[in-house]
mmCIF file of C-alpha atoms and ligand atoms in Angstrom:
data_model
loop_
_atom_site.group_PDB
_atom_site.id
_atom_site.type_symbol
_atom_site.label_atom_id
_atom_site.label_comp_id
_atom_site.label_asym_id
_atom_site.label_seq_id
_atom_site.Cartn_x
_atom_site.Cartn_y
_atom_site.Cartn_z
ATOM 1 C CA UNK I 170 0.000 0.000 0.000
ATOM 2 C CA UNK I 171 1.308 3.422 -0.991
ATOM 3 C CA UNK I 172 0.783 5.039 2.426
ATOM 4 C CA UNK I 173 2.199 8.436 1.604
ATOM 5 C CA UNK I 174 -0.233 9.316 -1.163
ATOM 6 C CA UNK I 175 -2.990 11.763 -0.182
ATOM 7 C CA UNK I 176 -5.584 9.463 -1.756
ATOM 8 C CA UNK I 177 -4.409 6.498 0.370
ATOM 9 C CA UNK I 178 -4.819 8.620 3.506
ATOM 10 C CA UNK I 179 -8.336 9.634 2.404
ATOM 11 C CA UNK I 180 -9.256 6.001 1.589
ATOM 12 C CA UNK I 181 -8.134 4.885 5.052
ATOM 13 C CA UNK I 182 -10.103 7.728 6.655
ATOM 14 C CA UNK I 183 -13.217 6.681 4.793
ATOM 15 C CA UNK I 184 -12.791 2.986 5.520
ATOM 16 C CA UNK I 185 -11.996 3.409 9.219
ATOM 17 C CA UNK I 186 -14.165 6.485 9.744
ATOM 18 C CA UNK I 187 -11.687 8.811 11.460
ATOM 19 C CA UNK I 188 -10.817 12.509 11.225
ATOM 20 C CA UNK I 189 -7.285 13.835 11.596
ATOM 21 C CA UNK I 190 -6.920 15.435 15.000
ATOM 22 C CA UNK I 191 -5.359 18.883 15.149
ATOM 23 C CA UNK I 192 -5.019 18.705 18.918
ATOM 24 C CA UNK I 193 -2.909 15.522 18.598
ATOM 25 C CA UNK I 194 -0.639 17.172 16.028
ATOM 26 C CA UNK I 195 -1.702 14.833 13.224
ATOM 27 C CA UNK I 196 0.090 16.153 10.143
ATOM 28 C CA UNK I 197 0.980 13.140 8.029
ATOM 29 C CA UNK I 198 3.925 12.918 5.614
ATOM 30 C CA UNK I 199 3.074 12.581 1.920
ATOM 31 C CA UNK I 200 6.597 12.679 0.476
ATOM 32 C CA UNK I 201 8.593 9.425 0.228
ATOM 33 C CA UNK I 202 11.825 11.461 0.056
ATOM 34 C CA UNK I 203 11.242 12.775 3.581
ATOM 35 C CA UNK I 204 10.597 9.265 4.886
ATOM 36 C CA UNK I 205 13.868 8.076 3.294
ATOM 37 C CA UNK I 206 15.708 11.037 4.846
ATOM 38 C CA UNK I 207 14.537 10.105 8.355
ATOM 39 C CA UNK I 208 15.340 6.401 7.920
ATOM 40 C CA UNK I 209 18.741 7.111 6.339
ATOM 41 C CA UNK I 210 19.489 9.948 8.793
ATOM 42 C CA UNK I 211 18.855 7.540 11.668
ATOM 43 C CA UNK I 212 21.333 5.073 10.139
ATOM 44 C CA UNK I 213 19.075 2.088 10.883
ATOM 45 C CA UNK I 214 20.831 -1.292 10.483
ATOM 46 C CA UNK I 215 19.369 -4.773 10.236
ATOM 47 C CA UNK I 216 20.034 -5.741 13.851
ATOM 48 C CA UNK I 217 18.733 -2.477 15.387
ATOM 49 C CA UNK I 218 15.681 -1.796 17.522
ATOM 50 C CA UNK I 219 13.672 1.225 16.341
ATOM 51 C CA UNK I 220 11.222 3.005 18.615
ATOM 52 C CA UNK I 221 8.875 5.265 16.709
ATOM 53 C CA UNK I 222 6.962 8.085 18.384
ATOM 54 C CA UNK I 223 3.533 8.673 16.871
ATOM 55 C CA UNK I 224 3.263 6.335 13.834
ATOM 56 C CA UNK I 225 -0.003 7.884 12.531
ATOM 57 C CA UNK I 226 -1.062 5.541 9.709
ATOM 58 C CA UNK I 227 2.341 3.826 9.681
ATOM 59 C CA UNK I 228 4.123 5.422 6.746
ATOM 60 C CA UNK I 229 7.473 5.825 8.532
ATOM 61 C CA UNK I 230 6.930 2.640 10.562
ATOM 62 C CA UNK I 231 6.752 0.530 7.392
ATOM 63 C CA UNK I 232 9.935 2.089 6.003
ATOM 64 C CA UNK I 233 11.780 1.487 9.293
ATOM 65 C CA UNK I 234 10.497 -2.097 9.454
ATOM 66 C CA UNK I 235 12.155 -2.788 6.082
ATOM 67 C CA UNK I 236 15.559 -1.931 7.611
ATOM 68 C CA UNK I 237 15.430 -2.854 11.324
ATOM 69 C CA UNK I 238 15.268 -6.075 13.346
ATOM 70 C CA UNK I 239 12.290 -4.773 15.305
ATOM 71 C CA UNK I 240 10.101 -1.657 15.410
ATOM 72 C CA UNK I 241 8.035 -0.609 18.419
ATOM 73 C CA UNK I 242 5.592 2.160 17.494
ATOM 74 C CA UNK I 243 3.912 4.152 20.254
ATOM 75 C CA UNK I 244 0.667 5.866 19.237
ATOM 76 C CA UNK I 245 -1.711 7.659 21.613
ATOM 77 C CA UNK I 246 -4.728 7.776 19.300
ATOM 78 C CA UNK I 247 -6.935 4.721 19.838
ATOM 79 C CA UNK I 248 -8.714 5.357 16.513
ATOM 80 C CA UNK I 249 -5.489 4.745 14.609
ATOM 81 C CA UNK I 250 -4.814 1.293 16.088
ATOM 82 C CA UNK I 251 -7.118 -0.642 13.697
ATOM 83 C CA UNK I 252 -5.674 1.420 10.829
ATOM 84 C CA UNK I 253 -2.126 0.446 11.833
ATOM 85 C CA UNK I 254 -3.201 -3.182 12.155
ATOM 86 C CA UNK I 255 -4.228 -3.024 8.504
ATOM 87 C CA UNK I 256 -1.340 -0.986 7.095
ATOM 88 C CA UNK I 257 1.404 -2.828 9.022
ATOM 89 C CA UNK I 258 -0.219 -6.276 8.908
ATOM 90 C CA UNK I 259 2.482 -7.554 6.573
ATOM 91 C CA UNK I 260 5.351 -6.770 8.969
ATOM 92 C CA UNK I 261 6.026 -9.395 11.599
ATOM 93 C CA UNK I 262 8.737 -7.267 13.185
ATOM 94 C CA UNK I 263 6.396 -4.388 14.160
ATOM 95 C CA UNK I 264 4.593 -3.973 17.471
ATOM 96 C CA UNK I 265 2.199 -1.082 18.080
ATOM 97 C CA UNK I 266 1.616 0.152 21.611
ATOM 98 C CA UNK I 267 -1.442 2.344 22.237
ATOM 99 C CA UNK I 268 0.005 4.696 24.820
ATOM 100 C CA UNK I 269 1.039 8.265 25.571
ATOM 101 C CA UNK I 270 4.785 8.578 24.878
ATOM 102 C CA UNK I 271 5.140 10.892 27.883
ATOM 103 C CA UNK I 272 3.825 8.099 30.128
ATOM 104 C CA UNK I 273 5.937 5.350 28.554
ATOM 105 C CA UNK I 274 9.035 3.888 30.190
ATOM 106 C CA UNK I 275 11.264 3.460 27.142
ATOM 107 C CA UNK I 276 14.075 1.777 29.083
ATOM 108 C CA UNK I 277 11.653 -0.909 30.216
ATOM 109 C CA UNK I 278 10.658 -1.555 26.591
ATOM 110 C CA UNK I 279 14.302 -1.646 25.487
ATOM 111 C CA UNK I 280 15.245 -4.125 28.218
ATOM 112 C CA UNK I 281 12.239 -6.348 27.448
ATOM 113 C CA UNK I 282 13.140 -6.415 23.761
ATOM 114 C CA UNK I 283 16.788 -7.126 24.513
ATOM 115 C CA UNK I 284 15.887 -9.945 26.925
ATOM 116 C CA UNK I 285 13.566 -11.439 24.288
ATOM 117 C CA UNK I 286 16.445 -11.425 21.779
ATOM 118 C CA UNK I 287 14.502 -9.124 19.439
ATOM 119 C CA UNK I 288 17.623 -7.164 18.483
ATOM 120 C CA UNK I 289 21.378 -7.212 18.997
ATOM 121 C CA UNK I 290 22.383 -3.817 17.621
ATOM 122 C CA UNK I 291 21.690 -0.188 18.433
ATOM 123 C CA UNK I 292 18.519 1.462 19.732
ATOM 124 C CA UNK I 293 17.255 4.228 17.456
ATOM 125 C CA UNK I 294 14.348 6.541 18.278
ATOM 126 C CA UNK I 295 12.599 8.126 15.299
ATOM 127 C CA UNK I 296 9.446 10.104 14.642
ATOM 128 C CA UNK I 297 7.606 12.942 13.051
ATOM 129 C CA UNK I 298 6.828 14.545 16.392
ATOM 130 C CA UNK I 299 3.463 16.051 17.285
ATOM 131 C CA UNK I 300 4.156 19.814 17.412
ATOM 132 C CA UNK I 301 2.316 20.446 20.664
ATOM 133 C CA UNK I 302 4.717 18.358 22.780
ATOM 134 C CA UNK I 303 7.996 18.394 20.836
ATOM 135 C CA UNK I 304 10.101 19.903 23.643
ATOM 136 C CA UNK I 305 8.626 17.774 26.474
ATOM 137 C CA UNK I 306 9.226 14.600 24.428
ATOM 138 C CA UNK I 307 12.849 15.490 23.630
ATOM 139 C CA UNK I 308 13.634 16.595 27.191
ATOM 140 C CA UNK I 309 11.991 13.512 28.706
ATOM 141 C CA UNK I 310 14.069 11.204 26.488
ATOM 142 C CA UNK I 311 17.282 13.018 27.402
ATOM 143 C CA UNK I 312 16.654 13.702 31.089
ATOM 144 C CA UNK I 313 15.411 10.208 31.878
ATOM 145 C CA UNK I 314 18.594 8.708 30.441
ATOM 146 C CA UNK I 315 16.900 6.523 27.828
ATOM 147 C CA UNK I 316 19.463 3.984 26.654
ATOM 148 C CA UNK I 317 19.193 4.915 22.991
ATOM 149 C CA UNK I 318 22.088 5.518 20.607
ATOM 150 C CA UNK I 319 20.377 8.150 18.499
ATOM 151 C CA UNK I 320 17.195 10.163 18.179
ATOM 152 C CA UNK I 321 16.174 11.275 14.672
ATOM 153 C CA UNK I 322 13.039 13.362 14.712
ATOM 154 C CA UNK I 323 11.127 15.904 12.670
ATOM 155 C CA UNK I 324 9.884 19.062 14.345
ATOM 156 C CA UNK I 325 8.908 22.643 13.600
ATOM 157 C CA UNK I 326 11.876 24.297 11.832
ATOM 158 C CA UNK I 327 11.932 27.129 14.340
ATOM 159 C CA UNK I 328 12.349 24.671 17.239
ATOM 160 C CA UNK I 329 15.076 22.815 15.305
ATOM 161 C CA UNK I 330 16.901 26.103 14.729
ATOM 162 C CA UNK I 331 16.691 26.926 18.438
ATOM 163 C CA UNK I 332 18.010 23.517 19.459
ATOM 164 C CA UNK I 333 20.963 23.741 17.056
ATOM 165 C CA UNK I 334 21.967 27.339 17.696
ATOM 166 C CA UNK I 335 24.989 28.527 19.660
ATOM 167 C CA UNK I 336 25.844 31.422 22.014
ATOM 168 C CA UNK I 337 25.446 34.957 20.750
ATOM 169 C CA UNK I 338 22.524 34.167 18.430
ATOM 170 C CA UNK I 339 18.907 35.181 18.882
ATOM 171 C CA UNK I 340 17.692 31.590 18.656
ATOM 172 C CA UNK I 341 20.024 30.364 21.428
ATOM 173 C CA UNK I 342 18.065 29.503 24.556
ATOM 174 C CA UNK I 343 17.487 27.052 27.400
ATOM 175 C CA UNK I 344 16.548 24.252 24.993
ATOM 176 C CA UNK I 345 19.797 24.712 22.991
ATOM 177 C CA UNK I 346 21.959 24.402 26.114
ATOM 178 C CA UNK I 347 19.922 21.537 27.567
ATOM 179 C CA UNK I 348 19.977 19.431 24.392
ATOM 180 C CA UNK I 349 23.608 20.173 23.507
ATOM 181 C CA UNK I 350 24.628 19.173 27.018
ATOM 182 C CA UNK I 351 23.386 15.651 26.283
ATOM 183 C CA UNK I 352 23.948 15.315 22.520
ATOM 184 C CA UNK I 353 25.740 16.277 19.360
ATOM 185 C CA UNK I 354 23.076 17.679 17.077
ATOM 186 C CA UNK I 355 23.088 17.636 13.299
ATOM 187 C CA UNK I 356 20.479 18.763 10.788
ATOM 188 C CA UNK I 357 19.368 16.006 8.419
ATOM 189 C CA UNK I 358 17.055 18.004 6.158
ATOM 190 C CA UNK I 359 14.666 20.949 5.975
ATOM 191 C CA UNK I 360 11.110 19.945 5.078
ATOM 192 C CA UNK I 361 8.567 22.341 3.538
ATOM 193 C CA UNK I 362 5.054 22.491 4.994
ATOM 194 C CA UNK I 363 3.634 21.502 1.593
ATOM 195 C CA UNK I 364 4.488 17.805 2.097
ATOM 196 C CA UNK I 365 2.044 17.244 4.952
ATOM 197 C CA UNK I 366 -1.658 16.457 5.124
ATOM 198 C CA UNK I 367 -3.188 18.605 6.488
ATOM 199 C CA UNK I 368 -0.682 21.340 5.693
ATOM 200 C CA UNK I 369 0.618 23.024 8.873
ATOM 201 C CA UNK I 370 1.326 26.771 9.064
ATOM 202 C CA UNK I 371 5.084 26.300 9.457
ATOM 203 C CA UNK I 372 7.995 24.461 7.838
ATOM 204 C CA UNK I 373 9.764 21.566 9.546
ATOM 205 C CA UNK I 374 13.248 20.105 9.847
ATOM 206 C CA UNK I 375 14.685 16.732 10.780
ATOM 207 C CA UNK I 376 17.411 16.694 13.429
ATOM 208 C CA UNK I 377 19.686 13.867 14.431
ATOM 209 C CA UNK I 378 20.717 13.750 18.089
ATOM 210 C CA UNK I 379 23.728 11.556 18.772
ATOM 211 C CA UNK I 380 23.611 10.930 22.502
ATOM 212 C CA UNK I 381 27.052 11.579 24.007
ATOM 213 C CA UNK I 382 28.733 8.874 26.084
ATOM 214 C CA UNK I 383 30.186 11.780 28.064
ATOM 215 C CA UNK I 384 28.130 14.936 28.629
ATOM 216 C CA UNK I 385 29.363 18.274 27.235
ATOM 217 C CA UNK I 386 30.410 19.486 30.704
ATOM 218 C CA UNK I 387 31.275 17.960 34.048
ATOM 219 C CA UNK I 388 28.708 18.910 36.666
ATOM 220 C CA UNK I 389 28.726 18.616 40.429
ATOM 221 C CA UNK I 390 24.941 18.883 40.543
ATOM 222 C CA UNK I 391 22.923 18.621 37.359
ATOM 223 C CA UNK I 392 19.862 20.251 38.888
ATOM 224 C CA UNK I 393 21.825 23.424 39.710
ATOM 225 C CA UNK I 394 23.003 23.652 36.096
ATOM 226 C CA UNK I 395 19.410 23.459 34.847
ATOM 227 C CA UNK I 396 18.277 25.960 37.511
ATOM 228 C CA UNK I 397 20.891 28.459 36.220
ATOM 229 C CA UNK I 398 19.823 27.927 32.608
ATOM 230 C CA UNK I 399 16.153 28.413 33.486
ATOM 231 C CA UNK I 400 16.881 31.537 35.543
ATOM 232 C CA UNK I 401 19.273 33.034 32.959
ATOM 233 C CA UNK I 402 17.018 32.548 29.953
ATOM 234 C CA UNK I 403 13.837 33.199 31.951
ATOM 235 C CA UNK I 404 14.909 36.829 32.051
ATOM 236 C CA UNK I 405 17.136 36.845 28.986
ATOM 237 C CA UNK I 406 17.182 40.627 28.561
ATOM 238 C CA UNK I 407 18.563 41.149 32.033
ATOM 239 C CA UNK I 408 22.230 40.957 32.934
ATOM 240 C CA UNK I 409 23.404 37.750 34.609
ATOM 241 C CA UNK I 410 23.686 39.628 37.883
ATOM 242 C CA UNK I 411 19.951 40.346 37.780
ATOM 243 C CA UNK I 412 18.679 37.208 36.084
ATOM 244 C CA UNK I 413 20.570 34.804 38.359
ATOM 245 C CA UNK I 414 19.877 36.681 41.618
ATOM 246 C CA UNK I 415 17.606 34.509 43.730
ATOM 247 C CA UNK I 416 18.896 31.267 42.215
ATOM 248 C CA UNK I 417 19.728 28.775 44.932
ATOM 249 C CA UNK I 418 19.113 31.321 47.658
ATOM 250 C CA UNK I 419 21.950 33.562 46.464
ATOM 251 C CA UNK I 420 21.306 37.309 46.505
ATOM 252 C CA UNK I 421 22.932 39.754 44.081
ATOM 253 C CA UNK I 422 26.131 39.932 46.126
ATOM 254 C CA UNK I 423 26.344 36.148 46.234
ATOM 255 C CA UNK I 424 25.862 35.937 42.457
ATOM 256 C CA UNK I 425 28.497 38.656 41.933
ATOM 257 C CA UNK I 426 31.020 36.532 43.892
ATOM 258 C CA UNK I 427 30.135 33.427 41.862
ATOM 259 C CA UNK I 428 30.525 35.286 38.549
ATOM 260 C CA UNK I 429 33.819 36.839 39.709
ATOM 261 C CA UNK I 430 35.150 33.428 40.649
ATOM 262 C CA UNK I 431 34.089 32.050 37.268
ATOM 263 C CA UNK I 432 35.750 34.996 35.500
ATOM 264 C CA UNK I 433 32.466 35.981 33.878
ATOM 265 C CA UNK I 434 31.491 39.640 33.513
ATOM 266 C CA UNK I 435 28.298 40.208 35.549
ATOM 267 C CA UNK I 436 26.899 42.538 32.878
ATOM 268 C CA UNK I 437 26.751 39.752 30.275
ATOM 269 C CA UNK I 438 23.460 38.084 29.375
ATOM 270 C CA UNK I 439 22.607 34.349 29.414
ATOM 271 C CA UNK I 440 22.430 34.239 25.621
ATOM 272 C CA UNK I 441 26.196 34.871 25.427
ATOM 273 C CA UNK I 442 27.233 32.003 27.733
ATOM 274 C CA UNK I 443 28.635 28.704 26.503
ATOM 275 C CA UNK I 444 27.626 25.379 28.086
ATOM 276 C CA UNK I 445 31.013 25.322 29.832
ATOM 277 C CA UNK I 446 30.400 28.773 31.353
ATOM 278 C CA UNK I 447 26.955 27.731 32.641
ATOM 279 C CA UNK I 448 28.634 24.627 34.097
ATOM 280 C CA UNK I 449 31.333 26.738 35.805
ATOM 281 C CA UNK I 450 28.669 28.926 37.437
ATOM 282 C CA UNK I 451 26.638 25.909 38.588
ATOM 283 C CA UNK I 452 29.729 24.140 39.963
ATOM 284 C CA UNK I 453 30.820 27.207 41.953
ATOM 285 C CA UNK I 454 27.295 27.550 43.398
ATOM 286 C CA UNK I 455 27.410 23.827 44.296
ATOM 287 C CA UNK I 456 30.754 24.303 46.105
ATOM 288 C CA UNK I 457 29.409 27.307 48.025
ATOM 289 C CA UNK I 458 26.257 25.423 49.041
ATOM 290 C CA UNK I 459 28.380 22.483 50.222
ATOM 291 C CA UNK I 460 30.621 24.764 52.261
ATOM 292 C CA UNK I 461 27.554 26.405 53.794
ATOM 293 C CA UNK I 462 26.303 22.908 54.694
ATOM 294 C CA UNK I 463 23.191 23.091 52.468
HETATM 295 N N1 SAM C 760 4.383 9.316 11.716
HETATM 296 C C1 SAM C 760 3.216 9.811 11.029
HETATM 297 C C2 SAM C 760 3.657 10.575 9.806
HETATM 298 O O1 SAM C 760 4.787 11.063 9.812
HETATM 299 O O2 SAM C 760 2.891 10.684 8.849
HETATM 300 C C3 SAM C 760 2.365 10.725 11.935
HETATM 301 C C4 SAM C 760 3.092 11.906 12.540
HETATM 302 S S1 SAM C 760 2.022 13.082 13.294
HETATM 303 C C5 SAM C 760 2.966 14.549 13.121
HETATM 304 C C6 SAM C 760 2.196 12.789 15.030
HETATM 305 C C7 SAM C 760 1.614 11.479 15.555
HETATM 306 O O3 SAM C 760 1.864 11.407 16.969
HETATM 307 C C8 SAM C 760 0.118 11.328 15.373
HETATM 308 O O4 SAM C 760 -0.178 10.056 14.890
HETATM 309 C C9 SAM C 760 -0.457 11.525 16.788
HETATM 310 O O5 SAM C 760 -1.663 10.849 17.003
HETATM 311 C C10 SAM C 760 0.672 10.957 17.628
HETATM 312 N N2 SAM C 760 0.716 11.479 19.003
HETATM 313 C C11 SAM C 760 0.324 12.702 19.459
HETATM 314 N N3 SAM C 760 0.542 12.821 20.773
HETATM 315 C C12 SAM C 760 1.114 11.650 21.182
HETATM 316 C C13 SAM C 760 1.549 11.146 22.454
HETATM 317 N N4 SAM C 760 1.469 11.895 23.552
HETATM 318 N N5 SAM C 760 2.057 9.898 22.498
HETATM 319 C C14 SAM C 760 2.142 9.131 21.366
HETATM 320 N N6 SAM C 760 1.720 9.548 20.150
HETATM 321 C C15 SAM C 760 1.221 10.786 20.049
#
């Protein structure tokens, strides 16, 4: 079945009597070139396990199943389960789970599949992510330490640009620092809005996250690092002295001492700091808290 043709999508809608849900971010791919880009960008090999987020009618799932040892597809929309049963019926190496990705323990799935001998290679997460929860999905995968080797996902181009950007640019923000702390990020391809049904208002891009074995900075306390990022970018127009004041119970004077010790000018703004500089600030705050017995 040619799943990416608009007429195939309409036929399935008619047969299974379902509407595409805007609130679930259902914008389906109609361009086989984009599907190939995601599968190739992910570098799927024949002994790999693929976990797909939001299979929709299974267009990307089927392409991944051609390459991988096993594909687990996690779809929240109950109405799409009978559709997926039909479209993926020919693939014995596909399992569909009707669940919310944000409530799914991916490490448990990976361990189960490994114990069952379903794969012997890498774990690759792929997906054309629902726009409304792109950032929560990415951050949950990274923060919960999912034992995956790569994450290759499509998202709104503007979010992709933010994730990839570096210090000193307008797009650089908390999500850039957070993601780049965990991963090397590369752009696979830009995707125009015209290749989706229904057509969204914005263009998309596919990013490949290669999860680092070692994080981008050494941290004494990860939660302090993320607190500094949130505080700094939460008030991004303010100087660090003002935006960080109040973080970890440090007043302006306390923050001035921390910045002095880190060799960072207190009049700079968060958007100019590298990951290493954020880490230096967080590590000095951690030392001070330890000394103070907190
Ligand atoms: N993979 C298909 C494609 O590319 O044509 C569909 C992608 S569509 C952008 C996003 C899919 O994610 C939809 O099928 C939607 O129902 C599903 N979805 C939305 N929220 C989800 C959640 N919390 N957990 C799992 N799937 C979700």
